[in-house]
XYZ file of C-alpha atoms in Angstrom:
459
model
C 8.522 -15.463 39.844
C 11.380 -17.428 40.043
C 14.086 -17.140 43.269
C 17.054 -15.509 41.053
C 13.772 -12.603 39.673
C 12.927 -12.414 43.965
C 16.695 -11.082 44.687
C 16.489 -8.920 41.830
C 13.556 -7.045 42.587
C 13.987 -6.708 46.052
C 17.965 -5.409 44.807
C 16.007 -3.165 42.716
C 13.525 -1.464 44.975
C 15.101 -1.331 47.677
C 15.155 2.435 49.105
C 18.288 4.604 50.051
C 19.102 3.076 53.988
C 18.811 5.889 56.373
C 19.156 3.616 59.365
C 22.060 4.990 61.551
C 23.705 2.715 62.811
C 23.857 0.713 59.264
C 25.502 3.719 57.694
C 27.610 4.121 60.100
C 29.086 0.298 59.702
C 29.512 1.395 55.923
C 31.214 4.251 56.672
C 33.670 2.084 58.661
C 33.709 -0.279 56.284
C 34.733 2.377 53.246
C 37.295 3.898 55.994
C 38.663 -0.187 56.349
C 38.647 -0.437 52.847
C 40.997 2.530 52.628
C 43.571 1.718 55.442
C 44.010 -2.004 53.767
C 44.677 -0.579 50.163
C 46.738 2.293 51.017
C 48.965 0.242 53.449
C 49.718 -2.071 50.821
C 50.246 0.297 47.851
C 53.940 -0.416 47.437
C 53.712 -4.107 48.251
C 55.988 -5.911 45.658
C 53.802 -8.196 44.162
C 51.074 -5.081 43.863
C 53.766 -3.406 41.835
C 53.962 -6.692 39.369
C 50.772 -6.276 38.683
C 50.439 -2.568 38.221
C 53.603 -3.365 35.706
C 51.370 -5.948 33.816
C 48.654 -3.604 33.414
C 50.691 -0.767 32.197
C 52.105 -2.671 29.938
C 48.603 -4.270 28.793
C 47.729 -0.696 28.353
C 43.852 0.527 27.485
C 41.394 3.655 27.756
C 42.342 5.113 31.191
C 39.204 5.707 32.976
C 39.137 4.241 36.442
C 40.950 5.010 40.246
C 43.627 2.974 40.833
C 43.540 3.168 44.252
C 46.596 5.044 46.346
C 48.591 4.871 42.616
C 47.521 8.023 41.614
C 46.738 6.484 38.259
C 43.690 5.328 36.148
C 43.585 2.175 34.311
C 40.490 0.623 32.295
C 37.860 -0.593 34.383
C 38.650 -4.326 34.792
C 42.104 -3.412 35.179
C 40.823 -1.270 37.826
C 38.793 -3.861 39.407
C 41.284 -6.799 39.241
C 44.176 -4.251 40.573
C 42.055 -2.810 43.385
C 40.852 -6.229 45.029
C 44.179 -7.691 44.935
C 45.422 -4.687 46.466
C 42.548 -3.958 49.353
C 43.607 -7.831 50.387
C 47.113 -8.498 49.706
C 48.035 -8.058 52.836
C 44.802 -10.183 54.446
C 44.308 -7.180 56.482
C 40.756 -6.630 55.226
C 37.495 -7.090 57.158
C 35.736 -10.344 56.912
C 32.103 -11.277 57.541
C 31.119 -14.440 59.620
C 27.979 -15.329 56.747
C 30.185 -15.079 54.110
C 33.468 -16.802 55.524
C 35.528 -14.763 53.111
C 36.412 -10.561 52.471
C 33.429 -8.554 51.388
C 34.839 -5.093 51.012
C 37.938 -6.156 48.821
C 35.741 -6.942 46.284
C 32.367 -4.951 46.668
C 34.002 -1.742 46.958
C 36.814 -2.503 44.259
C 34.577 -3.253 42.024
C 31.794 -0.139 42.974
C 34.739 2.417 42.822
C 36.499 0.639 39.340
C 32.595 1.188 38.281
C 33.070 5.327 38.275
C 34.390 6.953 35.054
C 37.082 9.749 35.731
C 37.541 9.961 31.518
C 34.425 12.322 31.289
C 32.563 10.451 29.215
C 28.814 9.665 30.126
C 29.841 11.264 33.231
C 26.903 11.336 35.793
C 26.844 12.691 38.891
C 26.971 9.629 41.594
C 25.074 10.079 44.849
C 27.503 9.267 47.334
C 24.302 7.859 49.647
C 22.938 5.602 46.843
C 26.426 4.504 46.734
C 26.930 3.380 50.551
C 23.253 1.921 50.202
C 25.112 -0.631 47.199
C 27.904 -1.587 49.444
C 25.219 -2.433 52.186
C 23.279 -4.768 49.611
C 26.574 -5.774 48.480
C 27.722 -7.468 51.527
C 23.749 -8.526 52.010
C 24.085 -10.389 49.052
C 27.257 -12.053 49.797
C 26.415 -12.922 53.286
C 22.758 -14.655 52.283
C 24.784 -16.997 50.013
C 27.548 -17.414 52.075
C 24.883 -18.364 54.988
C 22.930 -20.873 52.626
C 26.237 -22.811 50.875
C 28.820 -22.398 53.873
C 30.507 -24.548 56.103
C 30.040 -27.231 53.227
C 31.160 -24.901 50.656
C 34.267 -23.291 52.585
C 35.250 -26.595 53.740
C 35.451 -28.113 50.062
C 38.053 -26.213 49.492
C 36.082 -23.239 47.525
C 37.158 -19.821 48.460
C 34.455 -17.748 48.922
C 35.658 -14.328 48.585
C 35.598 -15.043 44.957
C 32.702 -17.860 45.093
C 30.618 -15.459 46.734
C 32.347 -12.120 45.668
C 31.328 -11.309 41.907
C 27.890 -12.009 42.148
C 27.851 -9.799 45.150
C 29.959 -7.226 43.831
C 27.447 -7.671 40.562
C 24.012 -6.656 42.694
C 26.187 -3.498 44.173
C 26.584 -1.944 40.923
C 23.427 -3.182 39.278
C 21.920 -1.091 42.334
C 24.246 2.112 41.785
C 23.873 2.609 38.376
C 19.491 1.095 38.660
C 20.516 -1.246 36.023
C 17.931 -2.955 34.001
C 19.366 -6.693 33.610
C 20.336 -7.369 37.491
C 19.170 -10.889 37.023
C 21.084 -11.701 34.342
C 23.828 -10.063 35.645
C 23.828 -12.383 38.497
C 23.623 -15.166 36.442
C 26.423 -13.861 34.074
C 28.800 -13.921 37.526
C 27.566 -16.865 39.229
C 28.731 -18.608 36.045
C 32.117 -17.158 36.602
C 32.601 -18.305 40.029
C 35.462 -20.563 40.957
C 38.822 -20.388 43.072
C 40.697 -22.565 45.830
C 41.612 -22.353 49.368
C 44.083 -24.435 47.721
C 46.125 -21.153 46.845
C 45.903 -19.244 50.461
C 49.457 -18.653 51.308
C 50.730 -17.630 47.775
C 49.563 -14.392 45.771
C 46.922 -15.998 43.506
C 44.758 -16.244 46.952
C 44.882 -12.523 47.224
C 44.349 -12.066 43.651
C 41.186 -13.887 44.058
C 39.308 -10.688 45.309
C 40.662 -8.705 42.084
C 39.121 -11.303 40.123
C 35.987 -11.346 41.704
C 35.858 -7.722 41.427
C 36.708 -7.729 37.380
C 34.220 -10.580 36.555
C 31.453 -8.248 38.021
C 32.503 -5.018 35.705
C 32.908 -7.485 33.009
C 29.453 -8.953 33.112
C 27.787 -5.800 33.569
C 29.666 -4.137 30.918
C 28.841 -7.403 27.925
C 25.269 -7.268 29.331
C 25.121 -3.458 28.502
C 26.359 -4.298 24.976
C 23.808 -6.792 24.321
C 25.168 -10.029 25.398
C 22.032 -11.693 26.859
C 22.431 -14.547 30.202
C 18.619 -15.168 30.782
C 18.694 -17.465 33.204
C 17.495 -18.052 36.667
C 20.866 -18.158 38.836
C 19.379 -19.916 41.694
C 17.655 -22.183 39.372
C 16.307 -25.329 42.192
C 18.317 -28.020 39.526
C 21.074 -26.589 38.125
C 21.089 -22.997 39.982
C 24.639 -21.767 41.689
C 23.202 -23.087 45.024
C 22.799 -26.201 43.780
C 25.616 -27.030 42.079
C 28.201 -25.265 45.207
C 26.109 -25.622 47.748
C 22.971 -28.198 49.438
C 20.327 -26.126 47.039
C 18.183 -23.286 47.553
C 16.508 -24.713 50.802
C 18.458 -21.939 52.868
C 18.482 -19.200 51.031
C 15.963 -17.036 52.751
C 14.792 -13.448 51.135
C 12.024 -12.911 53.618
C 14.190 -10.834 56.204
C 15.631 -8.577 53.713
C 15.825 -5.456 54.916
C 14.908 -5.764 58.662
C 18.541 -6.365 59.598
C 21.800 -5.611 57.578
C 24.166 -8.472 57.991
C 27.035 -5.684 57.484
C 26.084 -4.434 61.160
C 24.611 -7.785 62.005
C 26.336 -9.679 62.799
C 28.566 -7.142 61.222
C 32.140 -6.901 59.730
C 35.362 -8.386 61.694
C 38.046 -5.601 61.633
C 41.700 -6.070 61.962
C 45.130 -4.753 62.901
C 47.070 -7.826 61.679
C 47.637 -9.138 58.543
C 46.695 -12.830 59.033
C 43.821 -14.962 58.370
C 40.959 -13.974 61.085
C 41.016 -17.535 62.620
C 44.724 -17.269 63.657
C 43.383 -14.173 65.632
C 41.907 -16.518 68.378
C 45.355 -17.812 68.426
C 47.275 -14.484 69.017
C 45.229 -12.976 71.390
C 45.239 -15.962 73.147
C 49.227 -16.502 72.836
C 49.917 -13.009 73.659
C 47.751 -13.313 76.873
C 49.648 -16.234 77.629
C 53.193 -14.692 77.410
C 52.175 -12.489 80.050
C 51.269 -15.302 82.482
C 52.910 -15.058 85.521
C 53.417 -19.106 85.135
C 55.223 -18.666 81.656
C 58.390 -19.550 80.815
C 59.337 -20.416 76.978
C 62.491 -22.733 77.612
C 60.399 -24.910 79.933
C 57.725 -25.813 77.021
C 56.748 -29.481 77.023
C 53.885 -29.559 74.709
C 51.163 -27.172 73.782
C 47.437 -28.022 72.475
C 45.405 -26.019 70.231
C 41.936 -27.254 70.880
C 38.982 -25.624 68.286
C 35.563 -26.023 68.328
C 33.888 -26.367 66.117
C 35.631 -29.131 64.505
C 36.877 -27.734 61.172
C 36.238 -23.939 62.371
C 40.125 -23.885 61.880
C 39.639 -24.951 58.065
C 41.306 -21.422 57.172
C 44.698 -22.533 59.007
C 45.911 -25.077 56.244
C 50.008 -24.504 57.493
C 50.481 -27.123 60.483
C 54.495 -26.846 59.715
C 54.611 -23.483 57.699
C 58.148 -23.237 55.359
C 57.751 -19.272 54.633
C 56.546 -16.617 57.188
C 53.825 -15.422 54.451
C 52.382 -19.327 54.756
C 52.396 -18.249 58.284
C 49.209 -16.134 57.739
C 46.874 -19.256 57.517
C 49.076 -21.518 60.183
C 47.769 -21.243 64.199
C 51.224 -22.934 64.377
C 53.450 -19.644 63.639
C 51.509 -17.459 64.902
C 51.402 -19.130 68.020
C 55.131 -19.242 68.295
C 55.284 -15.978 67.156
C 53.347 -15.368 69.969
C 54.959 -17.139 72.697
C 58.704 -16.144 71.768
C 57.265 -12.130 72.176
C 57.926 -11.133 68.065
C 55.865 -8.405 67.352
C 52.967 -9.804 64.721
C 53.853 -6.862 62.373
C 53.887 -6.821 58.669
C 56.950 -7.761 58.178
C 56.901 -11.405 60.438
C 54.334 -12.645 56.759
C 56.973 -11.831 53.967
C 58.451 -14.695 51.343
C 61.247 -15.152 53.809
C 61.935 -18.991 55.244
C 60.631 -19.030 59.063
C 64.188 -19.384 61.572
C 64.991 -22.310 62.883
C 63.436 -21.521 66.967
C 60.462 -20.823 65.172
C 60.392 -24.072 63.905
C 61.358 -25.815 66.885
C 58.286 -24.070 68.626
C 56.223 -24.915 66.263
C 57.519 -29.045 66.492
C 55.751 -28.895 70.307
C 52.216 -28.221 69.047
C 49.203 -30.172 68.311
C 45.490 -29.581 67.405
C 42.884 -31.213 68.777
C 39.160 -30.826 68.416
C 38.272 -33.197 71.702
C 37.462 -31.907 75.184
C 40.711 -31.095 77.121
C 40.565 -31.891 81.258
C 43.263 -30.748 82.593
C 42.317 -26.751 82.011
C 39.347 -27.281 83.700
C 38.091 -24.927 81.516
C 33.918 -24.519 80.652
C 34.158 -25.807 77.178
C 30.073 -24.683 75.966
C 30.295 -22.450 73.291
C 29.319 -18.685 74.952
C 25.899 -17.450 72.863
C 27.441 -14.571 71.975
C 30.646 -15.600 70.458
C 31.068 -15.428 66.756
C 29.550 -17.775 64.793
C 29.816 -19.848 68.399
C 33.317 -20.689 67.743
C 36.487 -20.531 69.969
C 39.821 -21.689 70.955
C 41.794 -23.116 74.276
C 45.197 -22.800 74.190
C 47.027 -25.343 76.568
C 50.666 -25.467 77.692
C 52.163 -28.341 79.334
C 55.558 -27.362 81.112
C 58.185 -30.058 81.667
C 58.098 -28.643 85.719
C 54.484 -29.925 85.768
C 52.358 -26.688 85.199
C 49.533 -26.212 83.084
C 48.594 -22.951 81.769
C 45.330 -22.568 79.173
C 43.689 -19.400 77.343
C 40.610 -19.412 76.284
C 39.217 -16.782 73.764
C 35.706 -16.624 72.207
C 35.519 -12.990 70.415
C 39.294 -11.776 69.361
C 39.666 -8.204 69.290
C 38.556 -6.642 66.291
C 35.072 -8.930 65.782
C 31.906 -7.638 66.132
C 31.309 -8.754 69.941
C 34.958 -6.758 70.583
C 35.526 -4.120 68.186
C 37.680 -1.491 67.136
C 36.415 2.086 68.570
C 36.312 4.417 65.993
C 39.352 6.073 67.530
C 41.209 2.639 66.430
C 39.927 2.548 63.231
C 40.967 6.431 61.897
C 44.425 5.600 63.500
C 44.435 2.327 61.635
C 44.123 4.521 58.239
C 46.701 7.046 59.411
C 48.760 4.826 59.898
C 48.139 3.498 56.360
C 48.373 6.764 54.754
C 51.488 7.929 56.481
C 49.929 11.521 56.627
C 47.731 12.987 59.112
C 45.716 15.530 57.477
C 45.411 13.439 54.311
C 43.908 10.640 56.971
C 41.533 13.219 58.556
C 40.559 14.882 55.136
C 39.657 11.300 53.725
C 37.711 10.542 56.774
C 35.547 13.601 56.742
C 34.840 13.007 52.797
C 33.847 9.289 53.529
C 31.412 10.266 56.375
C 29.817 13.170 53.383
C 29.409 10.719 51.635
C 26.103 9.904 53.519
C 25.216 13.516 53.636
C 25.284 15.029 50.513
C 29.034 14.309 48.702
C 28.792 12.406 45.398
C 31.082 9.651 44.826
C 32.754 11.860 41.431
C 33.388 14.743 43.596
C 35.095 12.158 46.137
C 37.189 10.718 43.679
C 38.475 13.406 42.175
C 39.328 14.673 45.498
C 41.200 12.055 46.279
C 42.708 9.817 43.429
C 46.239 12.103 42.834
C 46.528 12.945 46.434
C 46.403 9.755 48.157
């Protein structure tokens, strides 16, 4: 049996997960999902797009999430994942290098017919099992293409994302082609890092999420891709990654990579690699030793080299830029301006931001004067981590280093956090705790239709 037929069949059999603690990171996950999409449902460039596909027009059938609206199903898709990560608030996943949940869940939840027709009757369980081997999925190839693959310049979110979001439904719905369907997606794969810092790299996760409805849905008409994706010569690990030699099936289901090593949560709406940079800037602003008009010079020093391959701003233009620049949100940072929502609009970054920003450097060599331990921690994420030095012109040197940001799986989020991160996002407290309770039935009994409809013309 070839490797592409191995996935498949252990997709296919695998039974409902009752493990505990793995529901429980799916639940959060779902509850994420929610708090990233509903905080950005009147984002501007989310309204373009729910413009384009009202004018496109088509059989409404599928949530459009927090619009109280239903579109078709790849309009669904594409509208949901560019939503659930427009505002890069979504979780990430250290495998994958990229956002699982914006398109896994997109596309699971653009999957479910509200028209009706064929209607069957979802089992909310089976459905938070999918999103598990979702996110499996995704993380297995991220682990066996990535840092080559993220460092090329792919973006994996989409890379990674259809053929992921692909196995979810394929296991949802026990569909009968899930190797093909894989291969179908995988063929589909492309988009750039090139584009972080403009819309397209948020659209990305829509797309992802549509080309896994759409190859599902021609494969259920007849359209035929029998091929083995991870084919040794001209398989998707071989052409966007160093081949098949570490892709590895025989741990699946021992550990879930959603709980380990888990999903990275957040409360900002930057890339997750700036967050090394803001918790250590804030921590430096409340030095004792600090003082802003007094800067000299300041060095970022990463390690890994390259782990800061995310940040491609060094001298950002526009604040939204700012989301993938250690740069601004460093000087954000450091001149005490609240990292809210609205320091990453299209707006042009002010002139003492700038100036900040002139004083910075990164570095990837060992810096002395810190006399800081610069060995990676074992339990840091992914072994990465960042020392922030300033250099005053009195003399003084203050550093900050930070190994697991708040909101990664070695520091997370208490559950507390989380629900008040959705509240937040849905403006409505009983709304926020009626959601909640639904999502956590989910693994007890509540079918996905009956959550739906409870939910898609109230939130």
């Amino acid at each position: 049996m070839n490797l592409g037929k191995q996935l498949s069949c252990l997709i296919k059999n695998t039974p409902l997960i009752t493990d505990p603690h793995t529901i429980e990171c799916a639940i959060n996950g779902v509850i994420d999902y929610f708090a990233c999409s509903l905080q950005a449902h009147d984002d501007s460039d989310a309204q373009k797009l729910l413009a384009w596909i009202e004018d496109e027009g088509g059989h409404a059938r599928s949530w459009l999430v927090g619009q109280k609206k239903l579109a078709t199903a790849r309009q669904a898709a594409l509208f949901n994942g560019y939503q659930a990560h427009c505002l890069d608030y979504d979780d990430v996943h250290a495998d994958v290098r990229g956002h699982p949940s914006a398109v896994i869940l997109s596309a699971l939840f653009a999957s479910i017919r509200l028209d009706n027709r064929n209607a069957i009757d979802l089992n909310g369980h089976r459905f938070l099992t999918a999103y598990i081997i979702g996110v499996e999925v995704m993380a297995l190839l991220g682990k066996s293409v990535n840092p080559q693959h993220y460092e090329k310049g792919w973006h994996t979110t989409i890379t990674l994302g259809a053929m992921a979001a692909t196995a979810a439904i394929c296991y949802l719905y026990d569909m009968p082609f899930i190797s093909q369907a894989l291969a179908l997606a995988a063929t589909q794969a492309s988009g750039m890092r090139l584009l972080m810092g403009t819309p397209i790299k948020f659209l990305h996760a829509g797309l992802a999420a549509q080309q896994a409805i759409q190859s599902i849905a021609w494969l259920s008409i007849g359209i035929s891709a029998d091929k083995d994706f991870l084919d040794d010569k001209l398989g998707f690990l071989a052409v966007y990654g160093q081949g098949n030699g570490n892709f590895r099936l025989n741990q699946w289901g021992k550990s879930w990579k959603i709980a380990n090593p888990g999903l990275w949560f957040k409360t900002y709406s930057y890339c997750s690699a700036a967050a090394y940079i803001a918790d250590a800037g804030q921590l430096l602003f409340q030095h004792p030793q600090f003082n802003c008009h007094d800067i000299s010079h300041i060095t970022i020093f990463f390690a890994p080299p390259n782990s800061d391959a995310a940040l491609i701003y060094s001298s950002p233009t526009l604040a939204e830029q700012g989301r993938f620049s250690a740069e601004y949100i460093l000087a954000l940072t450091l001149l005490g301006i609240p990292l809210d929502f609205e320091q990453f609009s299209s707006n042009p970054i002010p002139k003492n931001i700038h100036k900040l920003m002139q004083k910075m450097q990164r570095t990837y060599q060992t810096q002395d004067s810190c006399q800081i331990d610069v060995t990676a921690q074992p339990g840091a994420y992914t072994g990465r981590y960042v020392v922030v030095e300033i250099h005053f012109n009195s003399g003084n040197t203050i550093c900050q280093r930070i190994d697991s940001p708040k909101g990664s799986p070695n520091n997370p989020y208490t559950k507390l956090e989380m629900q008040l991160k959705l509240k937040k996002a849905v403006g409505n407290e009983q709304k926020a705790d009626n959601l909640v309770k639904d999502i956590y039935q989910l693994a007890t009994g509540l079918s996905v239709d009956q959550f739906v409809k409870r939910h898609w013309l109230t939130l």
